[in-house]
mmCIF file of C-alpha atoms and ligand atoms in Angstrom:
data_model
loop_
_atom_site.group_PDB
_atom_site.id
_atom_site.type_symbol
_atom_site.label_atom_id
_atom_site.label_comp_id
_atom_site.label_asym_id
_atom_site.label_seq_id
_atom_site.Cartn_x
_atom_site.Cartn_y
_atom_site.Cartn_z
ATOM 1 C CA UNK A 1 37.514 -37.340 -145.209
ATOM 2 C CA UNK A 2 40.118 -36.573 -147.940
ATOM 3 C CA UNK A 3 40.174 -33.712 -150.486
ATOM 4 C CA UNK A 4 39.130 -34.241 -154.206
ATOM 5 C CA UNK A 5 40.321 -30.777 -156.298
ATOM 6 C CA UNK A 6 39.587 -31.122 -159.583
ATOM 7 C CA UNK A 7 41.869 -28.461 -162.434
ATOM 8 C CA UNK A 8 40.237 -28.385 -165.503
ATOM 9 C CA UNK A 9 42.530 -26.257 -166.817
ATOM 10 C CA UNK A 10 41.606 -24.632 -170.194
ATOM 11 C CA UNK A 11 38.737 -27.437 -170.783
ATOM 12 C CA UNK A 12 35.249 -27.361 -170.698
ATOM 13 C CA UNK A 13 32.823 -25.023 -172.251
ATOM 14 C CA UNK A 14 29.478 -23.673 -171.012
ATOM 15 C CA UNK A 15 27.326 -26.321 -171.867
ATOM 16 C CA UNK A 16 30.075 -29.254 -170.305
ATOM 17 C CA UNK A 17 30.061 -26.883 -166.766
ATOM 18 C CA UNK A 18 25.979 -26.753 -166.732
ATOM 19 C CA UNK A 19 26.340 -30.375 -167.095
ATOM 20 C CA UNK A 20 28.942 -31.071 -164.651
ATOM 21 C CA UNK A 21 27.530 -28.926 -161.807
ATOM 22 C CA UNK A 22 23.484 -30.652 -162.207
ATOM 23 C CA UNK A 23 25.505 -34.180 -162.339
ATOM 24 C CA UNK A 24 27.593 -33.787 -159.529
ATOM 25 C CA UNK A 25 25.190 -32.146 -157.555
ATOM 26 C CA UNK A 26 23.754 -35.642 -157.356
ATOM 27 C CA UNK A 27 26.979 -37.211 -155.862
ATOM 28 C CA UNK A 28 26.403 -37.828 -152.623
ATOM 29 C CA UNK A 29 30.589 -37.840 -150.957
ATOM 30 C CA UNK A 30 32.107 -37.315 -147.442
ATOM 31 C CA UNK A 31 34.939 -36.261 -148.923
ATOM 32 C CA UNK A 32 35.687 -32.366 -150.006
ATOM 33 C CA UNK A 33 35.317 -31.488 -153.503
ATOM 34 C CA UNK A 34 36.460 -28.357 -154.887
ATOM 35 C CA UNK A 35 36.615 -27.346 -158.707
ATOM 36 C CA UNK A 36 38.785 -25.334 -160.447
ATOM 37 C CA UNK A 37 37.229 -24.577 -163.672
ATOM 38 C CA UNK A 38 38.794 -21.816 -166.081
ATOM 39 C CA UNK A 39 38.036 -18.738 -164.717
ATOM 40 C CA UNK A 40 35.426 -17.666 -167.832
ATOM 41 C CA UNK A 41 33.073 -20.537 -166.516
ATOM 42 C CA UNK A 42 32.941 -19.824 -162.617
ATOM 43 C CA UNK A 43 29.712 -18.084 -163.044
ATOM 44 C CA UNK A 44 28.228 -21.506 -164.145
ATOM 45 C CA UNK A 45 28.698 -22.781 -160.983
ATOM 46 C CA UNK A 46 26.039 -20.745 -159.154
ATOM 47 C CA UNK A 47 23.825 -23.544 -156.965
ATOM 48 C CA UNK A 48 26.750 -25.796 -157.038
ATOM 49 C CA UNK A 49 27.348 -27.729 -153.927
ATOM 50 C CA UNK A 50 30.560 -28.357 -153.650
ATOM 51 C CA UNK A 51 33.781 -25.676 -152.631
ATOM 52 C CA UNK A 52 35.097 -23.619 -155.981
ATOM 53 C CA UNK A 53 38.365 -22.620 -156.512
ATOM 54 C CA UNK A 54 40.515 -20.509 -159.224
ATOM 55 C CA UNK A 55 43.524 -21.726 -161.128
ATOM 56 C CA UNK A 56 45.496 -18.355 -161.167
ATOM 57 C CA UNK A 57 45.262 -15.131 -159.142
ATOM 58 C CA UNK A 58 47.072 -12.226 -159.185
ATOM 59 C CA UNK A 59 49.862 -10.592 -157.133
ATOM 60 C CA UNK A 60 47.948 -7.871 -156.389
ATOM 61 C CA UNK A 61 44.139 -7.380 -155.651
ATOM 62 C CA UNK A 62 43.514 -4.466 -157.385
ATOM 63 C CA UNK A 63 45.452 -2.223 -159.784
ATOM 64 C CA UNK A 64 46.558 -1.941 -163.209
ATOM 65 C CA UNK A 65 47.613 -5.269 -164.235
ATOM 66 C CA UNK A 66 45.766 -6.311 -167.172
ATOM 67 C CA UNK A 67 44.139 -9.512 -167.761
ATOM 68 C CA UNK A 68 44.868 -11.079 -164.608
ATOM 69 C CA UNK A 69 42.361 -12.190 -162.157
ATOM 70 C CA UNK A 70 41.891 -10.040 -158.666
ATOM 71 C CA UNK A 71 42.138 -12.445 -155.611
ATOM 72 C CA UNK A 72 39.571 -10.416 -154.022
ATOM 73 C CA UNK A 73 37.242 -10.428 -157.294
ATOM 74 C CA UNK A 74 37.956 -14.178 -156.700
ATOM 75 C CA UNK A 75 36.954 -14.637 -153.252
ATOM 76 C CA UNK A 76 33.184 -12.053 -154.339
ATOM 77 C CA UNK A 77 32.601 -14.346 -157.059
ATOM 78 C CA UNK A 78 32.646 -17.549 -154.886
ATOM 79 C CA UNK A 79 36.045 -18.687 -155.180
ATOM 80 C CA UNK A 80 37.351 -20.181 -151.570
ATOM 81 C CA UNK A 81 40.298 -21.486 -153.071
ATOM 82 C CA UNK A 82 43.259 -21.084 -155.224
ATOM 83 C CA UNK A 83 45.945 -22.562 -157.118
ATOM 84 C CA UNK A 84 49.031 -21.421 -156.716
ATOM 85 C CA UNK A 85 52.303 -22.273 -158.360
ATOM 86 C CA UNK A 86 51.039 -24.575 -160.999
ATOM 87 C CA UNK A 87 53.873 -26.240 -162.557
ATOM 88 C CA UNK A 88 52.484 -25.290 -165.843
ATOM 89 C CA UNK A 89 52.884 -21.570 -164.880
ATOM 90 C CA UNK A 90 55.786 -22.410 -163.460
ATOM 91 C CA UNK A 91 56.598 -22.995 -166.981
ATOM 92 C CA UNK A 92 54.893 -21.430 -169.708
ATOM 93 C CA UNK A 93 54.689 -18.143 -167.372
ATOM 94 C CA UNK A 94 58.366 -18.428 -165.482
ATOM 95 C CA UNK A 95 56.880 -17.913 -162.362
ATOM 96 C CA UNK A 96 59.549 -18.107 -160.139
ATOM 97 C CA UNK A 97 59.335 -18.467 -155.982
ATOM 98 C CA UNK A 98 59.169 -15.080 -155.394
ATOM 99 C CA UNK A 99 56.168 -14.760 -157.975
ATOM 100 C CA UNK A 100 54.456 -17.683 -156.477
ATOM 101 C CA UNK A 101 55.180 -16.571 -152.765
ATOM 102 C CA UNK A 102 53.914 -12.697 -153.856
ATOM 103 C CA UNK A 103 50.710 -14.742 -155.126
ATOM 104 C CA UNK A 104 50.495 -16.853 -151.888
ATOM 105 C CA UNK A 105 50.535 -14.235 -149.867
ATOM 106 C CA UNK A 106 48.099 -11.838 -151.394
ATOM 107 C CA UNK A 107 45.639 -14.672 -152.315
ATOM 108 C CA UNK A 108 45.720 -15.064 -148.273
ATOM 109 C CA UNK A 109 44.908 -11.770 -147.884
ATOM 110 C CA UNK A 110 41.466 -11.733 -149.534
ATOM 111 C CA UNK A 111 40.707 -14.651 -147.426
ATOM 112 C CA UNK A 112 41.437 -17.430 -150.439
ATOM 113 C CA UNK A 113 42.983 -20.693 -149.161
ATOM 114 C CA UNK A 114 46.046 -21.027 -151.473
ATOM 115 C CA UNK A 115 46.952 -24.390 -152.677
ATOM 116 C CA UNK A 116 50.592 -24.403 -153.342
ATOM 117 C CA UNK A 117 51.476 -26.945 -156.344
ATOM 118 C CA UNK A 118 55.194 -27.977 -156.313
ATOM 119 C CA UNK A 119 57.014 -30.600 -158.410
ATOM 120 C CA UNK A 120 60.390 -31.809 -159.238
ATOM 121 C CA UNK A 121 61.130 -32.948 -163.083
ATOM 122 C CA UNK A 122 63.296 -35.818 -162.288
ATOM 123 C CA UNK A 123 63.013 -37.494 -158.743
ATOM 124 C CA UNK A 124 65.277 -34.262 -157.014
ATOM 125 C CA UNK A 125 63.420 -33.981 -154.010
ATOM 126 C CA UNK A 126 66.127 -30.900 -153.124
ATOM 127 C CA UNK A 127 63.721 -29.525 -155.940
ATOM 128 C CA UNK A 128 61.033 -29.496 -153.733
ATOM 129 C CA UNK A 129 63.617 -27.787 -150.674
ATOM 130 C CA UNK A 130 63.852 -25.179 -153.153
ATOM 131 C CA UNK A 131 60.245 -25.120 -154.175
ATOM 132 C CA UNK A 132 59.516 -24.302 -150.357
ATOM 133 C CA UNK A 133 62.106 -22.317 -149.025
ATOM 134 C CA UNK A 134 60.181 -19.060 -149.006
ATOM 135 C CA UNK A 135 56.926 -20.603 -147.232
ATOM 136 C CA UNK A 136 59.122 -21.719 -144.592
ATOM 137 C CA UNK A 137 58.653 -20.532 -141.659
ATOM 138 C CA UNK A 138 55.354 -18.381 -142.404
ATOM 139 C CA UNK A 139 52.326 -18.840 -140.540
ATOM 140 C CA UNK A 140 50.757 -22.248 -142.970
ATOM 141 C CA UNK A 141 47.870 -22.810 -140.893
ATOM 142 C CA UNK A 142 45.480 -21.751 -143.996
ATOM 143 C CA UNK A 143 47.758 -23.268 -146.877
ATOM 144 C CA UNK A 144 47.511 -26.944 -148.640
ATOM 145 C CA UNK A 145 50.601 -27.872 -150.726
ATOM 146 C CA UNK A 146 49.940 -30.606 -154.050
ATOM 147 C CA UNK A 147 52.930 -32.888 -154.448
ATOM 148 C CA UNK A 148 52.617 -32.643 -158.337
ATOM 149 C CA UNK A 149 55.813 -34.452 -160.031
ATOM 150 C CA UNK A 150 56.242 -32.873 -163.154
ATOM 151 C CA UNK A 151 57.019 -36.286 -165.386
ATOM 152 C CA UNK A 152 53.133 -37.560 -163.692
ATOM 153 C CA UNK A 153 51.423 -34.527 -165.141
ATOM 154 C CA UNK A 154 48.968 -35.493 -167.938
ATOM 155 C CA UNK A 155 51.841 -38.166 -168.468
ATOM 156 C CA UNK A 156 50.061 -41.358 -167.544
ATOM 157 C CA UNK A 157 52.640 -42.354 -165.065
ATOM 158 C CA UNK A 158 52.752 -42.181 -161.255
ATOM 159 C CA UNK A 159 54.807 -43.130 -158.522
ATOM 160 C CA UNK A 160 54.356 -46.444 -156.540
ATOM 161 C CA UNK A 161 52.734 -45.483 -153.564
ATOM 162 C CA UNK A 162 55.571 -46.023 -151.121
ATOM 163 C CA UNK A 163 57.254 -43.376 -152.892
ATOM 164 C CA UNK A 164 54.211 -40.807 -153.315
ATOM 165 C CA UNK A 165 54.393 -41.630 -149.063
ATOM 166 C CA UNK A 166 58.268 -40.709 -148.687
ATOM 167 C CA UNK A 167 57.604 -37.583 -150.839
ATOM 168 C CA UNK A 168 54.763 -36.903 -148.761
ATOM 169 C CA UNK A 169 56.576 -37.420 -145.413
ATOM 170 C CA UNK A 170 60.049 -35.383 -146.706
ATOM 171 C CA UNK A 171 57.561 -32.298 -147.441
ATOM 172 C CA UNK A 172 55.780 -33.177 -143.942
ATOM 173 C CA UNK A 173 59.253 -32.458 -142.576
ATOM 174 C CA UNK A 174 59.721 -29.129 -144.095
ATOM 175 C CA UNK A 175 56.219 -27.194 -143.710
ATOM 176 C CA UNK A 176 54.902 -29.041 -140.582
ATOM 177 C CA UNK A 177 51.952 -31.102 -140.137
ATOM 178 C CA UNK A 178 48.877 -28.223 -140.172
ATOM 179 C CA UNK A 179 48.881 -28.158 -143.744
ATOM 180 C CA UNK A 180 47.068 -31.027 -145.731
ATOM 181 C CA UNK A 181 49.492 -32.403 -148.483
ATOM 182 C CA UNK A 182 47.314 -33.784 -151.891
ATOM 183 C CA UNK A 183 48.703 -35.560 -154.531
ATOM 184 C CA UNK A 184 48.789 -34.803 -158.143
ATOM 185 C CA UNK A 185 49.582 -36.318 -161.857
ATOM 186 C CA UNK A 186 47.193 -38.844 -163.591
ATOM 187 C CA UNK A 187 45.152 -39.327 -161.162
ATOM 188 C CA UNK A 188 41.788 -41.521 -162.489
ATOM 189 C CA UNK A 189 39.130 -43.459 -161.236
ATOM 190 C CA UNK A 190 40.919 -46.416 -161.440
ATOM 191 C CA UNK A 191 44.221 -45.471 -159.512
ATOM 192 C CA UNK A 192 42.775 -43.401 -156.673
ATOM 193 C CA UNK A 193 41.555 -45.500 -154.272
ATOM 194 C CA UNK A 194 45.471 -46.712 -153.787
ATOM 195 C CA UNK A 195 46.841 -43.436 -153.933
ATOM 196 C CA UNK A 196 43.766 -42.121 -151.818
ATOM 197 C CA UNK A 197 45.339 -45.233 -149.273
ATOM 198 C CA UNK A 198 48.528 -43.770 -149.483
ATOM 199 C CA UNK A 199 49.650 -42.987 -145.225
ATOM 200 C CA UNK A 200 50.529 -39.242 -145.739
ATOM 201 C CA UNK A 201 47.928 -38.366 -148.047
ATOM 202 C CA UNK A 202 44.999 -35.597 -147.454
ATOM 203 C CA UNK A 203 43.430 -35.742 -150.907
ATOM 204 C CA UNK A 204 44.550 -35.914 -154.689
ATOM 205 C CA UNK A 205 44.605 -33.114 -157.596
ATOM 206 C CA UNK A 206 42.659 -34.643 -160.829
ATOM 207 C CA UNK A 207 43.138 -32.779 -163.933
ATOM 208 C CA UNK A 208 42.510 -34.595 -167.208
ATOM 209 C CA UNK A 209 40.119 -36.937 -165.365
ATOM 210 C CA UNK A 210 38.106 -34.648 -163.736
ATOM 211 C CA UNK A 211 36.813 -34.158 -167.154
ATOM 212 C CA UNK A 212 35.095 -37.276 -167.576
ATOM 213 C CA UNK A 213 31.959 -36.735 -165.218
ATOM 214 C CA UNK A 214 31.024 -40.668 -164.671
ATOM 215 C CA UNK A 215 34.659 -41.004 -163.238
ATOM 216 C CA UNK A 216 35.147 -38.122 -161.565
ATOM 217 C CA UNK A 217 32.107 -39.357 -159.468
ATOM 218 C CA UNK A 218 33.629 -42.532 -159.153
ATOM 219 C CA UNK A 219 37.173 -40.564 -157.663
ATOM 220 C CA UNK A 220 34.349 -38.865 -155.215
ATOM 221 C CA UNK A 221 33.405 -41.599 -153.531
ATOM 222 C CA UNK A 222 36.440 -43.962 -153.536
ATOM 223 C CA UNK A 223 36.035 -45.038 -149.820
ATOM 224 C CA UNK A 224 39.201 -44.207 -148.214
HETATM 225 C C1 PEP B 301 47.282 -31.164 -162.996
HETATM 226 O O1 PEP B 301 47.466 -30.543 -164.043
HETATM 227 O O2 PEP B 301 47.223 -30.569 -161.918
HETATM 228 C C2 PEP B 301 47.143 -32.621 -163.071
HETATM 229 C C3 PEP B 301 47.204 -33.289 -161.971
HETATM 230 O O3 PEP B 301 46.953 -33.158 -164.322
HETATM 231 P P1 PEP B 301 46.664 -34.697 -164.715
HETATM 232 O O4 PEP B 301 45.778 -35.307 -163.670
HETATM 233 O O5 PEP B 301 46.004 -34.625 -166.045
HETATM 234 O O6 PEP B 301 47.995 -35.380 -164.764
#
């Protein structure tokens, strides 16, 4: 059984999720599926039969921070996951580690299971060191980390397998073998069955494809 997270990100509308959710309801997998839909359409996803996760939470669960979404509210709402450390956050937010640690640790608190995205621009895998150095050492028994390389992301591109495997085995090395390591960055129907094959792999993260329902299904049940 592998994880299949899918990150929307700011895509879909109400109509596309009441779509999504009676389609894929039909999809009969043994692998995990969880869904990270923009946070306006998680009330869509009531009946839904597969996990649910947010794409942000906050550093705090409650408070005066305005516009940001409440782990806890999260977790009431359905959420059992979250992502964390997005490299487009990383980005167009400048979270930093200590931002992305604050949010791993609270998102833990309300009982989410964080999903730690990390990514190096160009093949620095001391990037990645870097990325992790906080985590290190804490207890990572409820974490999963995404190997997300940033020139993969909505690029087109991906590493040969052998190399998604080293990368996969280097971050083995650093957080320990509890936590399940996915793989993310143009992931589609028609390149996940080898990545799914891929030795140190526990799942993939599909964004742009996870859009197109008939493949998406087709990701869920790439036998593995
Ligand atoms: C992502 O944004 O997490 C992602 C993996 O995007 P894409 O599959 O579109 O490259």
């Amino acid at each position: 059984m592998k994880i299949i997270a899918a990150n929307w990100k700011m895509n879909g509308s109400v109509r596309f999720a009441e779509e999504f959710v009676s389609k894929i309801n039909e999809v009969q997998t043994n692998h995990k599926v969880i869904v990270f839909p923009p946070a306006e359409l998680l009330g869509q996803f009531q009946g839904f039969r597969y996990c649910l996760g947010a794409q942000n939470s906050a550093i705090a669960s409650s408070g005066a921070i305005t516009g940001e979404s409440s782990p806890r509210i999260l977790y009431d709402v359905g959420c059992r996951y979250v992502l964390v450390g997005h490299s487009e956050r990383r980005t167009l937010f400048r979270e930093d580690d200590k931002v992305v640690f604050a949010k791993w640790q609270e998102a833990r608190n309300a009982g989410l299971i964080p999903i730690v995205c990390i990514g190096e621009r160009r093949r620095r895998w001391d990037t990645l060191q870097k990325q992790l150095s906080r985590l290190r050492g804490q207890d990572l028994s409820q974490t999963i980390f995404a190997y997300e390389p940033v020139w993969c992301i909505g690029t087109g591109v991906t590493p040969p397998p052998e190399e998604i495997d080293d990368v996969l085995y280097f971050i083995k090395g650093l957080v320990g073998k509890q936590s399940p390591l996915l793989y993310g960055g143009s992931v589609t129907a028609e390149n996940a069955k080898s990545i799914l094959s891929v030795n140190n792999i526990d799942g993939v993260l599909v964004g742009g494809a996870s859009l197109d329902i008939a493949g998406f299904s087709q990701i869920m049940q790439a036998s593995v």
